[in-house]
PDB file of C-alpha atoms in Angstrom:
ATOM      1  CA  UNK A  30     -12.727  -6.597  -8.444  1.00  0.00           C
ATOM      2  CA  UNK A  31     -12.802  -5.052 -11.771  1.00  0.00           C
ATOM      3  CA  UNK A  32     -13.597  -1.321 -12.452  1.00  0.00           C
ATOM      4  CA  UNK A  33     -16.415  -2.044 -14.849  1.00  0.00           C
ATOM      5  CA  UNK A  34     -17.828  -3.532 -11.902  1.00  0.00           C
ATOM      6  CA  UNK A  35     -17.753  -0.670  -9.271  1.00  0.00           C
ATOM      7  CA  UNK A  36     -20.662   1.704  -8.813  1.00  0.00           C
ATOM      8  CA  UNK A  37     -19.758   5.244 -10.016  1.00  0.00           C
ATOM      9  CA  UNK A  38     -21.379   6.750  -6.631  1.00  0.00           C
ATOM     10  CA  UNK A  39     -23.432   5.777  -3.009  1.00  0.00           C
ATOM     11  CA  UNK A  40     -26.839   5.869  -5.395  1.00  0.00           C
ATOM     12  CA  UNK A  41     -25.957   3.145  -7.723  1.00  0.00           C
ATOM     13  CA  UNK A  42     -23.955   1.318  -4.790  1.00  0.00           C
ATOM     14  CA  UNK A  43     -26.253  -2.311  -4.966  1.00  0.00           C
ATOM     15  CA  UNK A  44     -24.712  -3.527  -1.818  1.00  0.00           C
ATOM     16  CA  UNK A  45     -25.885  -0.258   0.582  1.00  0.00           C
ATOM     17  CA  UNK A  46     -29.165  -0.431   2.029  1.00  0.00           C
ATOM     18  CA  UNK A  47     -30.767   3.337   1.422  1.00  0.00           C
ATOM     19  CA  UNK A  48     -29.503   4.750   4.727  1.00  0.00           C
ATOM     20  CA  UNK A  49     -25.633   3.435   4.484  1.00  0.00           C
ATOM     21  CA  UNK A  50     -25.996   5.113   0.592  1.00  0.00           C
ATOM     22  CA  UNK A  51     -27.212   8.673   2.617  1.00  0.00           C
ATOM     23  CA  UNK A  52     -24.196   8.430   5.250  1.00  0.00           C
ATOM     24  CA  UNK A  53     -22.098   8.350   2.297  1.00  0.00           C
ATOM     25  CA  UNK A  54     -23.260  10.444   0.178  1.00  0.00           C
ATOM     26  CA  UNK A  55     -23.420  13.248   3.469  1.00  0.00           C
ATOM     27  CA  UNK A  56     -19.887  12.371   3.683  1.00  0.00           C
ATOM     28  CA  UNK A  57     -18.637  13.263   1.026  1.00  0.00           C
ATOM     29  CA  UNK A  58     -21.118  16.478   0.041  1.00  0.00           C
ATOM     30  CA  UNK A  59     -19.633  17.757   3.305  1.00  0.00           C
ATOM     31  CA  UNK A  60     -15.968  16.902   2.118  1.00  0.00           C
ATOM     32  CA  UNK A  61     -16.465  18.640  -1.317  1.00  0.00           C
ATOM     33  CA  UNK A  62     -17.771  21.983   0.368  1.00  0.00           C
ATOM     34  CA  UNK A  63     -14.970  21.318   3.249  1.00  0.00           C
ATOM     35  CA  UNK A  64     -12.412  20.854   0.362  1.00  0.00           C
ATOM     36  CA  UNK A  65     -13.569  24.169  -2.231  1.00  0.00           C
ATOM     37  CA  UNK A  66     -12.283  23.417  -6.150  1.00  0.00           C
ATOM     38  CA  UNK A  67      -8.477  22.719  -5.206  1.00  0.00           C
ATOM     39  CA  UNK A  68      -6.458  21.036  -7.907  1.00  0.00           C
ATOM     40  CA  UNK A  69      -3.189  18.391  -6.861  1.00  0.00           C
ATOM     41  CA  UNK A  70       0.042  19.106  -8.881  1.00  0.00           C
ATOM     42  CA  UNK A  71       3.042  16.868  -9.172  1.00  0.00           C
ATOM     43  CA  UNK A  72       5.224  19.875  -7.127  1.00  0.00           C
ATOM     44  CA  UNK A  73       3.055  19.603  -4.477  1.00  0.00           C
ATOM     45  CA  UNK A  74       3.466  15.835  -4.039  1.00  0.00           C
ATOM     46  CA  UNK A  75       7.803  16.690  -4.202  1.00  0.00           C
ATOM     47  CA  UNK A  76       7.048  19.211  -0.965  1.00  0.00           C
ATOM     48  CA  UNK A  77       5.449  17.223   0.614  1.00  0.00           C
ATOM     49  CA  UNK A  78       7.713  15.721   3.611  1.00  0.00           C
ATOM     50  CA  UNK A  79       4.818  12.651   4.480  1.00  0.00           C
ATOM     51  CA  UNK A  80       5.453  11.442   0.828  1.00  0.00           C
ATOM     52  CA  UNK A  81       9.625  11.526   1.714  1.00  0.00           C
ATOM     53  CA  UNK A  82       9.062  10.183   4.542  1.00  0.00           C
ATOM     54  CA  UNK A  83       7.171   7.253   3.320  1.00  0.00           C
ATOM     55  CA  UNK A  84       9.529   6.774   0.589  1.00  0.00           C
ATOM     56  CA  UNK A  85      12.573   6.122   3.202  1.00  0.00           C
ATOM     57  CA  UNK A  86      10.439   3.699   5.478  1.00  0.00           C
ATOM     58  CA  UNK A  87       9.846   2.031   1.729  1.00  0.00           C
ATOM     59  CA  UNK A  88      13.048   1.855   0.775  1.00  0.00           C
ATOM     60  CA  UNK A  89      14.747   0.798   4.109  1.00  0.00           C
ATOM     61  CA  UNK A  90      11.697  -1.821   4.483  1.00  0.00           C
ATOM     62  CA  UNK A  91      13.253  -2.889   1.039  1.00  0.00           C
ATOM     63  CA  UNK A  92      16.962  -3.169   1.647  1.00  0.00           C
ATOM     64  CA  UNK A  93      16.672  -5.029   4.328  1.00  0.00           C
ATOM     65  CA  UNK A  94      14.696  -7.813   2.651  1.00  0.00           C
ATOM     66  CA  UNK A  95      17.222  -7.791   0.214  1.00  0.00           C
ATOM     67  CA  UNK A  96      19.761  -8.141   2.387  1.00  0.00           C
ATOM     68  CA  UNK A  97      18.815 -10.713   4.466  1.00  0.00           C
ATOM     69  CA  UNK A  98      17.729 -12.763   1.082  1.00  0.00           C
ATOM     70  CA  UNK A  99      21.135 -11.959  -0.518  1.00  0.00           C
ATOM     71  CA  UNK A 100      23.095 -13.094   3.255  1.00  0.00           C
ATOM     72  CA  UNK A 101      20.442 -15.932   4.004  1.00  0.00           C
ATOM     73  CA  UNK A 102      22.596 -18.470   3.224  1.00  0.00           C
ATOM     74  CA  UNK A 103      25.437 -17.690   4.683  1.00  0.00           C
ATOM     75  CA  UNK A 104      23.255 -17.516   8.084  1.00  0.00           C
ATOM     76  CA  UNK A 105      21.976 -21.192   7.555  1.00  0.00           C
ATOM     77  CA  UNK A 106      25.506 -22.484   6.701  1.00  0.00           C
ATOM     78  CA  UNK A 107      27.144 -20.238   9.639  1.00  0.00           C
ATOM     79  CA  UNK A 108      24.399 -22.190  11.994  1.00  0.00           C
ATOM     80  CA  UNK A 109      25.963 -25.572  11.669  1.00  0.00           C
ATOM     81  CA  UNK A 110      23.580 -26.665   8.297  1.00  0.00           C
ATOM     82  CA  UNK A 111      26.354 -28.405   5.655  1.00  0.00           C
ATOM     83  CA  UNK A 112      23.578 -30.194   3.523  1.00  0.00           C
ATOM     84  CA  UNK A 113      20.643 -28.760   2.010  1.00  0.00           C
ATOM     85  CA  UNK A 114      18.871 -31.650   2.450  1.00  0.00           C
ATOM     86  CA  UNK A 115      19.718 -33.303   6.397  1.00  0.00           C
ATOM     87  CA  UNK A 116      17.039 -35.838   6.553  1.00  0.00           C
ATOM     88  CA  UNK A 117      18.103 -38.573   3.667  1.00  0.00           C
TER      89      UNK A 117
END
C-alpha cells in the first residue's frame, strides 16, 4: 500500500469504526507517557545483543540457502538423476 495512502493517526484511520480509533489512540497516549522523550542512536542499536543476535540467525539462515543452491546439483546427480530431462 502506498504511504500517501496511510492515515497519519487512529482519527483519520477510515477503516476503524469510532471505538477501534479510541483503543488505539489509548494505546499509544499510554505508550508515549510510558516511554518519556527518549531519543534512539545508532550506538545503541551496536549494544544491543537482540540486534547481534538476529543478525547471526540472518546470516546462518542465509548460508545455508546458498549452500544448498550452490551443492544442489551435485545432490540430484549423486541420487542416481544422469539427464535433466528423464521423461523424453
Amino acid at each position: 500500500m502506498p504511504f500517501f495512502v496511510l492515515a497519519n493517526s487512529p482519527n483519520e484511520a477510515k477503516w476503524l469504526s469510532q471505538r477501534e480509533k479510541e483503543i488505539v489512540a489509548g494505546i499509544l497516549a499510554t505508550d508515549a507517557a510510558e516511554s518519556g522523550h527518549s531519543t534512539h542512536r545508532f550506538v545503541d542499536g551496536l549494544k544491543d545483543m537482540r540486534a547481534w543476535l538476529l543478525g547471526i540467525i540472518d546470516f546462518a539462515i542465509l548460508l545455508c540457502i546458498y549452500a544448498i543452491s550452490f551443492w544442489m546439483s551435485t545432490f540430484i546427480r549423486n541420487a542416481g538423476l544422469q539427464d535433466t530431462y528423464p521423461f523424453q
